[in-house]
PDB file of C-alpha atoms in Angstrom:
ATOM      1  CA  UNK A   1      19.673  -7.236   6.312  1.00  0.00           C
ATOM      2  CA  UNK A   2      19.156  -6.566   2.665  1.00  0.00           C
ATOM      3  CA  UNK A   3      15.393  -5.803   3.333  1.00  0.00           C
ATOM      4  CA  UNK A   4      16.604  -3.368   5.807  1.00  0.00           C
ATOM      5  CA  UNK A   5      19.138  -1.650   3.295  1.00  0.00           C
ATOM      6  CA  UNK A   6      16.677  -1.590   0.470  1.00  0.00           C
ATOM      7  CA  UNK A   7      14.163   0.308   2.703  1.00  0.00           C
ATOM      8  CA  UNK A   8      16.629   2.777   3.814  1.00  0.00           C
ATOM      9  CA  UNK A   9      17.572   3.403   0.132  1.00  0.00           C
ATOM     10  CA  UNK A  10      13.931   3.832  -0.714  1.00  0.00           C
ATOM     11  CA  UNK A  11      12.864   6.341   2.073  1.00  0.00           C
ATOM     12  CA  UNK A  12      16.062   8.376   0.772  1.00  0.00           C
ATOM     13  CA  UNK A  13      15.102   8.427  -2.928  1.00  0.00           C
ATOM     14  CA  UNK A  14      11.235   8.961  -1.832  1.00  0.00           C
ATOM     15  CA  UNK A  15      12.021  12.078   0.093  1.00  0.00           C
ATOM     16  CA  UNK A  16      14.834  13.459  -2.227  1.00  0.00           C
ATOM     17  CA  UNK A  17      12.133  13.490  -5.005  1.00  0.00           C
ATOM     18  CA  UNK A  18       9.223  14.884  -2.926  1.00  0.00           C
ATOM     19  CA  UNK A  19      11.560  17.894  -1.930  1.00  0.00           C
ATOM     20  CA  UNK A  20      12.452  18.578  -5.447  1.00  0.00           C
ATOM     21  CA  UNK A  21       8.911  18.841  -6.934  1.00  0.00           C
ATOM     22  CA  UNK A  22       6.073  21.534  -6.091  1.00  0.00           C
ATOM     23  CA  UNK A  23       3.005  20.081  -4.540  1.00  0.00           C
ATOM     24  CA  UNK A  24       0.420  20.499  -7.167  1.00  0.00           C
ATOM     25  CA  UNK A  25      -2.511  19.097  -5.339  1.00  0.00           C
ATOM     26  CA  UNK A  26      -3.891  16.448  -2.875  1.00  0.00           C
ATOM     27  CA  UNK A  27      -6.199  13.401  -3.231  1.00  0.00           C
ATOM     28  CA  UNK A  28      -7.856  11.020  -0.534  1.00  0.00           C
ATOM     29  CA  UNK A  29      -8.955   7.685  -1.219  1.00  0.00           C
ATOM     30  CA  UNK A  30     -11.122   4.938   0.680  1.00  0.00           C
ATOM     31  CA  UNK A  31     -11.194   1.568  -0.521  1.00  0.00           C
ATOM     32  CA  UNK A  32     -12.768  -2.097   0.506  1.00  0.00           C
ATOM     33  CA  UNK A  33     -11.221  -5.096  -0.491  1.00  0.00           C
ATOM     34  CA  UNK A  34      -9.590  -8.400   0.525  1.00  0.00           C
ATOM     35  CA  UNK A  35      -5.974  -9.081   2.296  1.00  0.00           C
ATOM     36  CA  UNK A  36      -4.609 -12.531   1.994  1.00  0.00           C
ATOM     37  CA  UNK A  37      -1.333 -12.953   4.149  1.00  0.00           C
ATOM     38  CA  UNK A  38       0.700 -16.027   4.108  1.00  0.00           C
ATOM     39  CA  UNK A  39       3.170 -16.649   6.864  1.00  0.00           C
ATOM     40  CA  UNK A  40       5.736 -18.958   8.205  1.00  0.00           C
ATOM     41  CA  UNK A  41       7.403 -19.098  11.429  1.00  0.00           C
ATOM     42  CA  UNK A  42      11.016 -19.422  12.184  1.00  0.00           C
ATOM     43  CA  UNK A  43      12.223 -21.729  14.523  1.00  0.00           C
ATOM     44  CA  UNK A  44      13.152 -18.852  17.076  1.00  0.00           C
ATOM     45  CA  UNK A  45       9.186 -18.830  17.418  1.00  0.00           C
ATOM     46  CA  UNK A  46       8.562 -22.303  19.009  1.00  0.00           C
ATOM     47  CA  UNK A  47       6.740 -21.953  22.206  1.00  0.00           C
ATOM     48  CA  UNK A  48       4.659 -24.024  24.744  1.00  0.00           C
ATOM     49  CA  UNK A  49       4.931 -27.638  25.503  1.00  0.00           C
ATOM     50  CA  UNK A  50       2.920 -28.829  22.600  1.00  0.00           C
ATOM     51  CA  UNK A  51       4.493 -26.898  19.937  1.00  0.00           C
ATOM     52  CA  UNK A  52       7.375 -28.906  18.483  1.00  0.00           C
ATOM     53  CA  UNK A  53       7.471 -27.318  14.893  1.00  0.00           C
ATOM     54  CA  UNK A  54       7.213 -24.109  13.378  1.00  0.00           C
ATOM     55  CA  UNK A  55       3.720 -23.007  12.441  1.00  0.00           C
ATOM     56  CA  UNK A  56       2.636 -21.846   8.933  1.00  0.00           C
ATOM     57  CA  UNK A  57      -0.658 -20.721   7.494  1.00  0.00           C
ATOM     58  CA  UNK A  58      -2.527 -17.862   6.048  1.00  0.00           C
ATOM     59  CA  UNK A  59      -4.659 -14.863   7.319  1.00  0.00           C
ATOM     60  CA  UNK A  60      -7.558 -13.645   5.216  1.00  0.00           C
ATOM     61  CA  UNK A  61      -9.870 -10.491   5.900  1.00  0.00           C
ATOM     62  CA  UNK A  62     -12.078  -7.986   4.177  1.00  0.00           C
ATOM     63  CA  UNK A  63     -10.368  -5.116   4.905  1.00  0.00           C
ATOM     64  CA  UNK A  64     -10.360  -1.137   4.419  1.00  0.00           C
ATOM     65  CA  UNK A  65      -7.615   1.132   3.122  1.00  0.00           C
ATOM     66  CA  UNK A  66      -7.124   4.781   3.274  1.00  0.00           C
ATOM     67  CA  UNK A  67      -4.770   6.522   0.667  1.00  0.00           C
ATOM     68  CA  UNK A  68      -3.534  10.093   1.074  1.00  0.00           C
ATOM     69  CA  UNK A  69      -1.846  10.962  -2.280  1.00  0.00           C
ATOM     70  CA  UNK A  70       0.199  14.190  -2.853  1.00  0.00           C
ATOM     71  CA  UNK A  71       2.569  15.898  -5.267  1.00  0.00           C
ATOM     72  CA  UNK A  72       0.864  14.243  -8.352  1.00  0.00           C
ATOM     73  CA  UNK A  73       2.663  14.895 -11.768  1.00  0.00           C
ATOM     74  CA  UNK A  74       2.288  13.658 -15.318  1.00  0.00           C
ATOM     75  CA  UNK A  75       4.184  10.904 -14.701  1.00  0.00           C
ATOM     76  CA  UNK A  76       4.238  10.002 -10.897  1.00  0.00           C
ATOM     77  CA  UNK A  77       2.700  10.494  -7.357  1.00  0.00           C
ATOM     78  CA  UNK A  78       3.564   9.812  -3.938  1.00  0.00           C
ATOM     79  CA  UNK A  79       1.365   8.349  -1.189  1.00  0.00           C
ATOM     80  CA  UNK A  80       0.592   7.217   2.337  1.00  0.00           C
ATOM     81  CA  UNK A  81      -1.750   4.389   2.834  1.00  0.00           C
ATOM     82  CA  UNK A  82      -3.289   2.746   5.682  1.00  0.00           C
ATOM     83  CA  UNK A  83      -4.936  -0.935   5.845  1.00  0.00           C
ATOM     84  CA  UNK A  84      -7.198  -2.390   8.742  1.00  0.00           C
ATOM     85  CA  UNK A  85      -9.663  -5.359   9.018  1.00  0.00           C
ATOM     86  CA  UNK A  86     -13.401  -4.373   8.711  1.00  0.00           C
ATOM     87  CA  UNK A  87     -14.583  -7.166  10.670  1.00  0.00           C
ATOM     88  CA  UNK A  88     -13.186 -10.069  13.229  1.00  0.00           C
ATOM     89  CA  UNK A  89     -11.806 -13.519  11.443  1.00  0.00           C
ATOM     90  CA  UNK A  90     -11.031 -16.582  13.459  1.00  0.00           C
ATOM     91  CA  UNK A  91      -7.893 -17.051  11.227  1.00  0.00           C
ATOM     92  CA  UNK A  92      -6.324 -13.562  12.538  1.00  0.00           C
ATOM     93  CA  UNK A  93      -5.842 -10.177  11.040  1.00  0.00           C
ATOM     94  CA  UNK A  94      -3.509  -7.772   9.255  1.00  0.00           C
ATOM     95  CA  UNK A  95      -2.622  -3.929   9.706  1.00  0.00           C
ATOM     96  CA  UNK A  96      -0.352  -1.936   7.588  1.00  0.00           C
ATOM     97  CA  UNK A  97       0.875   1.500   7.123  1.00  0.00           C
ATOM     98  CA  UNK A  98       3.092   2.272   3.880  1.00  0.00           C
ATOM     99  CA  UNK A  99       4.433   5.055   2.082  1.00  0.00           C
ATOM    100  CA  UNK A 100       5.181   4.992  -1.982  1.00  0.00           C
ATOM    101  CA  UNK A 101       5.227   6.128  -5.236  1.00  0.00           C
ATOM    102  CA  UNK A 102       2.917   5.522  -8.377  1.00  0.00           C
ATOM    103  CA  UNK A 103       4.082   5.688 -11.721  1.00  0.00           C
ATOM    104  CA  UNK A 104       1.728   6.259 -14.707  1.00  0.00           C
ATOM    105  CA  UNK A 105       1.871   4.526 -17.949  1.00  0.00           C
ATOM    106  CA  UNK A 106      -0.388   4.186 -21.080  1.00  0.00           C
ATOM    107  CA  UNK A 107      -1.915   6.602 -23.872  1.00  0.00           C
ATOM    108  CA  UNK A 108      -3.868   8.649 -21.050  1.00  0.00           C
ATOM    109  CA  UNK A 109      -0.914   8.723 -18.742  1.00  0.00           C
ATOM    110  CA  UNK A 110      -0.623  11.492 -15.937  1.00  0.00           C
ATOM    111  CA  UNK A 111      -2.705  12.569 -13.051  1.00  0.00           C
ATOM    112  CA  UNK A 112      -4.646  15.824 -13.336  1.00  0.00           C
ATOM    113  CA  UNK A 113      -2.252  18.892 -13.074  1.00  0.00           C
ATOM    114  CA  UNK A 114      -2.769  22.423 -13.047  1.00  0.00           C
ATOM    115  CA  UNK A 115      -0.261  24.881 -14.522  1.00  0.00           C
ATOM    116  CA  UNK A 116      -0.192  28.622 -13.686  1.00  0.00           C
ATOM    117  CA  UNK A 117       1.791  30.888 -15.868  1.00  0.00           C
ATOM    118  CA  UNK A 118       1.422  34.640 -16.334  1.00  0.00           C
ATOM    119  CA  UNK A 119      -2.386  34.548 -14.700  1.00  0.00           C
ATOM    120  CA  UNK A 120      -3.183  31.703 -17.413  1.00  0.00           C
ATOM    121  CA  UNK A 121      -4.283  28.454 -15.725  1.00  0.00           C
ATOM    122  CA  UNK A 122      -4.210  24.977 -17.799  1.00  0.00           C
ATOM    123  CA  UNK A 123      -5.562  21.987 -16.445  1.00  0.00           C
ATOM    124  CA  UNK A 124      -4.640  18.435 -17.910  1.00  0.00           C
ATOM    125  CA  UNK A 125      -7.482  15.828 -16.962  1.00  0.00           C
ATOM    126  CA  UNK A 126      -7.115  12.509 -18.528  1.00  0.00           C
ATOM    127  CA  UNK A 127     -10.131   9.894 -18.587  1.00  0.00           C
ATOM    128  CA  UNK A 128      -8.563   6.686 -17.524  1.00  0.00           C
ATOM    129  CA  UNK A 129      -4.989   6.239 -15.593  1.00  0.00           C
ATOM    130  CA  UNK A 130      -3.092   3.214 -15.259  1.00  0.00           C
ATOM    131  CA  UNK A 131      -0.041   2.830 -12.698  1.00  0.00           C
ATOM    132  CA  UNK A 132       2.297   0.658 -11.203  1.00  0.00           C
ATOM    133  CA  UNK A 133       3.814   1.249  -7.851  1.00  0.00           C
ATOM    134  CA  UNK A 134       6.484   0.763  -5.391  1.00  0.00           C
ATOM    135  CA  UNK A 135       5.836   0.705  -1.473  1.00  0.00           C
ATOM    136  CA  UNK A 136       7.602   0.068   1.833  1.00  0.00           C
ATOM    137  CA  UNK A 137       6.525   0.297   5.505  1.00  0.00           C
ATOM    138  CA  UNK A 138       5.488  -1.636   8.398  1.00  0.00           C
ATOM    139  CA  UNK A 139       2.725  -4.268   8.916  1.00  0.00           C
ATOM    140  CA  UNK A 140       1.211  -5.887  12.208  1.00  0.00           C
ATOM    141  CA  UNK A 141       0.035  -9.491  11.868  1.00  0.00           C
ATOM    142  CA  UNK A 142      -2.414 -11.207  14.568  1.00  0.00           C
ATOM    143  CA  UNK A 143      -2.487 -14.877  13.895  1.00  0.00           C
ATOM    144  CA  UNK A 144      -3.673 -18.290  15.700  1.00  0.00           C
ATOM    145  CA  UNK A 145      -1.591 -21.556  15.724  1.00  0.00           C
ATOM    146  CA  UNK A 146      -2.806 -24.896  17.436  1.00  0.00           C
ATOM    147  CA  UNK A 147      -1.259 -23.606  21.055  1.00  0.00           C
ATOM    148  CA  UNK A 148      -1.663 -20.076  20.976  1.00  0.00           C
ATOM    149  CA  UNK A 149      -2.585 -16.455  19.555  1.00  0.00           C
ATOM    150  CA  UNK A 150       0.469 -14.670  18.392  1.00  0.00           C
ATOM    151  CA  UNK A 151       1.471 -11.381  16.819  1.00  0.00           C
ATOM    152  CA  UNK A 152       4.636 -10.064  14.713  1.00  0.00           C
ATOM    153  CA  UNK A 153       5.827  -6.865  13.285  1.00  0.00           C
ATOM    154  CA  UNK A 154       6.671  -6.973   9.790  1.00  0.00           C
ATOM    155  CA  UNK A 155       9.171  -4.942   7.405  1.00  0.00           C
ATOM    156  CA  UNK A 156       7.015  -4.558   4.534  1.00  0.00           C
ATOM    157  CA  UNK A 157       8.296  -4.074   0.882  1.00  0.00           C
ATOM    158  CA  UNK A 158       5.851  -4.518  -2.058  1.00  0.00           C
ATOM    159  CA  UNK A 159       4.434  -3.443  -5.703  1.00  0.00           C
ATOM    160  CA  UNK A 160       1.162  -2.973  -7.190  1.00  0.00           C
ATOM    161  CA  UNK A 161      -0.657  -2.458 -10.274  1.00  0.00           C
ATOM    162  CA  UNK A 162      -3.844  -0.587 -10.913  1.00  0.00           C
ATOM    163  CA  UNK A 163      -6.191   1.627 -12.942  1.00  0.00           C
ATOM    164  CA  UNK A 164      -8.274   4.954 -12.123  1.00  0.00           C
ATOM    165  CA  UNK A 165     -11.430   6.177 -14.027  1.00  0.00           C
ATOM    166  CA  UNK A 166     -12.074   9.795 -13.601  1.00  0.00           C
ATOM    167  CA  UNK A 167     -15.654  10.598 -13.094  1.00  0.00           C
ATOM    168  CA  UNK A 168     -15.567  14.438 -12.973  1.00  0.00           C
ATOM    169  CA  UNK A 169     -13.078  16.969 -11.316  1.00  0.00           C
ATOM    170  CA  UNK A 170     -13.325  16.034  -8.057  1.00  0.00           C
ATOM    171  CA  UNK A 171     -14.203  11.900  -8.124  1.00  0.00           C
ATOM    172  CA  UNK A 172     -12.498   8.972  -9.484  1.00  0.00           C
ATOM    173  CA  UNK A 173     -12.940   5.037  -9.177  1.00  0.00           C
ATOM    174  CA  UNK A 174      -9.894   3.283  -7.933  1.00  0.00           C
ATOM    175  CA  UNK A 175      -8.957  -0.459  -8.465  1.00  0.00           C
ATOM    176  CA  UNK A 176      -5.629  -1.844  -7.303  1.00  0.00           C
ATOM    177  CA  UNK A 177      -3.726  -5.296  -6.961  1.00  0.00           C
ATOM    178  CA  UNK A 178      -0.802  -5.588  -4.674  1.00  0.00           C
ATOM    179  CA  UNK A 179       1.926  -8.019  -3.731  1.00  0.00           C
ATOM    180  CA  UNK A 180       4.062  -7.306  -0.347  1.00  0.00           C
ATOM    181  CA  UNK A 181       6.849  -9.687   1.384  1.00  0.00           C
ATOM    182  CA  UNK A 182       7.074  -9.042   4.998  1.00  0.00           C
ATOM    183  CA  UNK A 183      10.119  -9.895   6.982  1.00  0.00           C
ATOM    184  CA  UNK A 184       9.277 -10.019  10.815  1.00  0.00           C
ATOM    185  CA  UNK A 185      11.018 -11.056  14.331  1.00  0.00           C
ATOM    186  CA  UNK A 186       9.283 -14.309  14.032  1.00  0.00           C
ATOM    187  CA  UNK A 187       7.773 -15.033  10.797  1.00  0.00           C
ATOM    188  CA  UNK A 188       8.202 -14.185   7.084  1.00  0.00           C
ATOM    189  CA  UNK A 189       5.116 -13.210   4.958  1.00  0.00           C
ATOM    190  CA  UNK A 190       3.552 -13.088   1.380  1.00  0.00           C
ATOM    191  CA  UNK A 191       0.680 -10.651   1.416  1.00  0.00           C
ATOM    192  CA  UNK A 192      -1.792 -10.286  -1.833  1.00  0.00           C
ATOM    193  CA  UNK A 193      -4.244  -7.298  -1.524  1.00  0.00           C
ATOM    194  CA  UNK A 194      -7.162  -6.421  -3.927  1.00  0.00           C
ATOM    195  CA  UNK A 195      -8.806  -2.920  -3.389  1.00  0.00           C
ATOM    196  CA  UNK A 196     -11.657  -1.170  -5.078  1.00  0.00           C
ATOM    197  CA  UNK A 197     -12.791   2.407  -4.004  1.00  0.00           C
ATOM    198  CA  UNK A 198     -13.197   5.958  -4.724  1.00  0.00           C
ATOM    199  CA  UNK A 199     -10.717   8.778  -4.707  1.00  0.00           C
ATOM    200  CA  UNK A 200     -11.592  12.426  -3.833  1.00  0.00           C
ATOM    201  CA  UNK A 201      -9.478  15.435  -5.348  1.00  0.00           C
ATOM    202  CA  UNK A 202      -8.946  18.696  -2.958  1.00  0.00           C
ATOM    203  CA  UNK A 203      -6.695  20.810  -5.314  1.00  0.00           C
TER     204      UNK A 203
END
């Protein structure tokens, strides 16, 4: 219940801030990395004649992630992301769809921003960007126990830390580490994510 309440408050604040700011530019990222999801079933998940105790384990897979970021500012930006496995894994797989916000820090904080005033355009373009972020959304876990192949729908809340390196006006390199806790119908999960990829500007 606390996870659900926190998610509702997070969504409300998220949309309130987006509506209050001007959308300046858009950014699309494609990342490749590793996702590890540790899970533990509740007693309600017991099924089959041979399953006498709740299962636990982990699912690891090489995964891809697509992120669409918008309304960047000097201090923060907002994004939607989708995570999916790139190859089959006998232990299972994880899918995720999340929204969140990134907050920049350090001496080079801030995204590239364009200001137009009285016909004059000014562009601020830091070389290195460091950020931390918060996100929420849905996850879908596929896992195998000794008796059956199972799935669960998760409500995810997480945080991340990352860095971007600006190559030129259109391209960046992006690295990110994330931690997410998922609460599902039959399981609870701890998800660790590490991704590296490229970002493309469209401003």
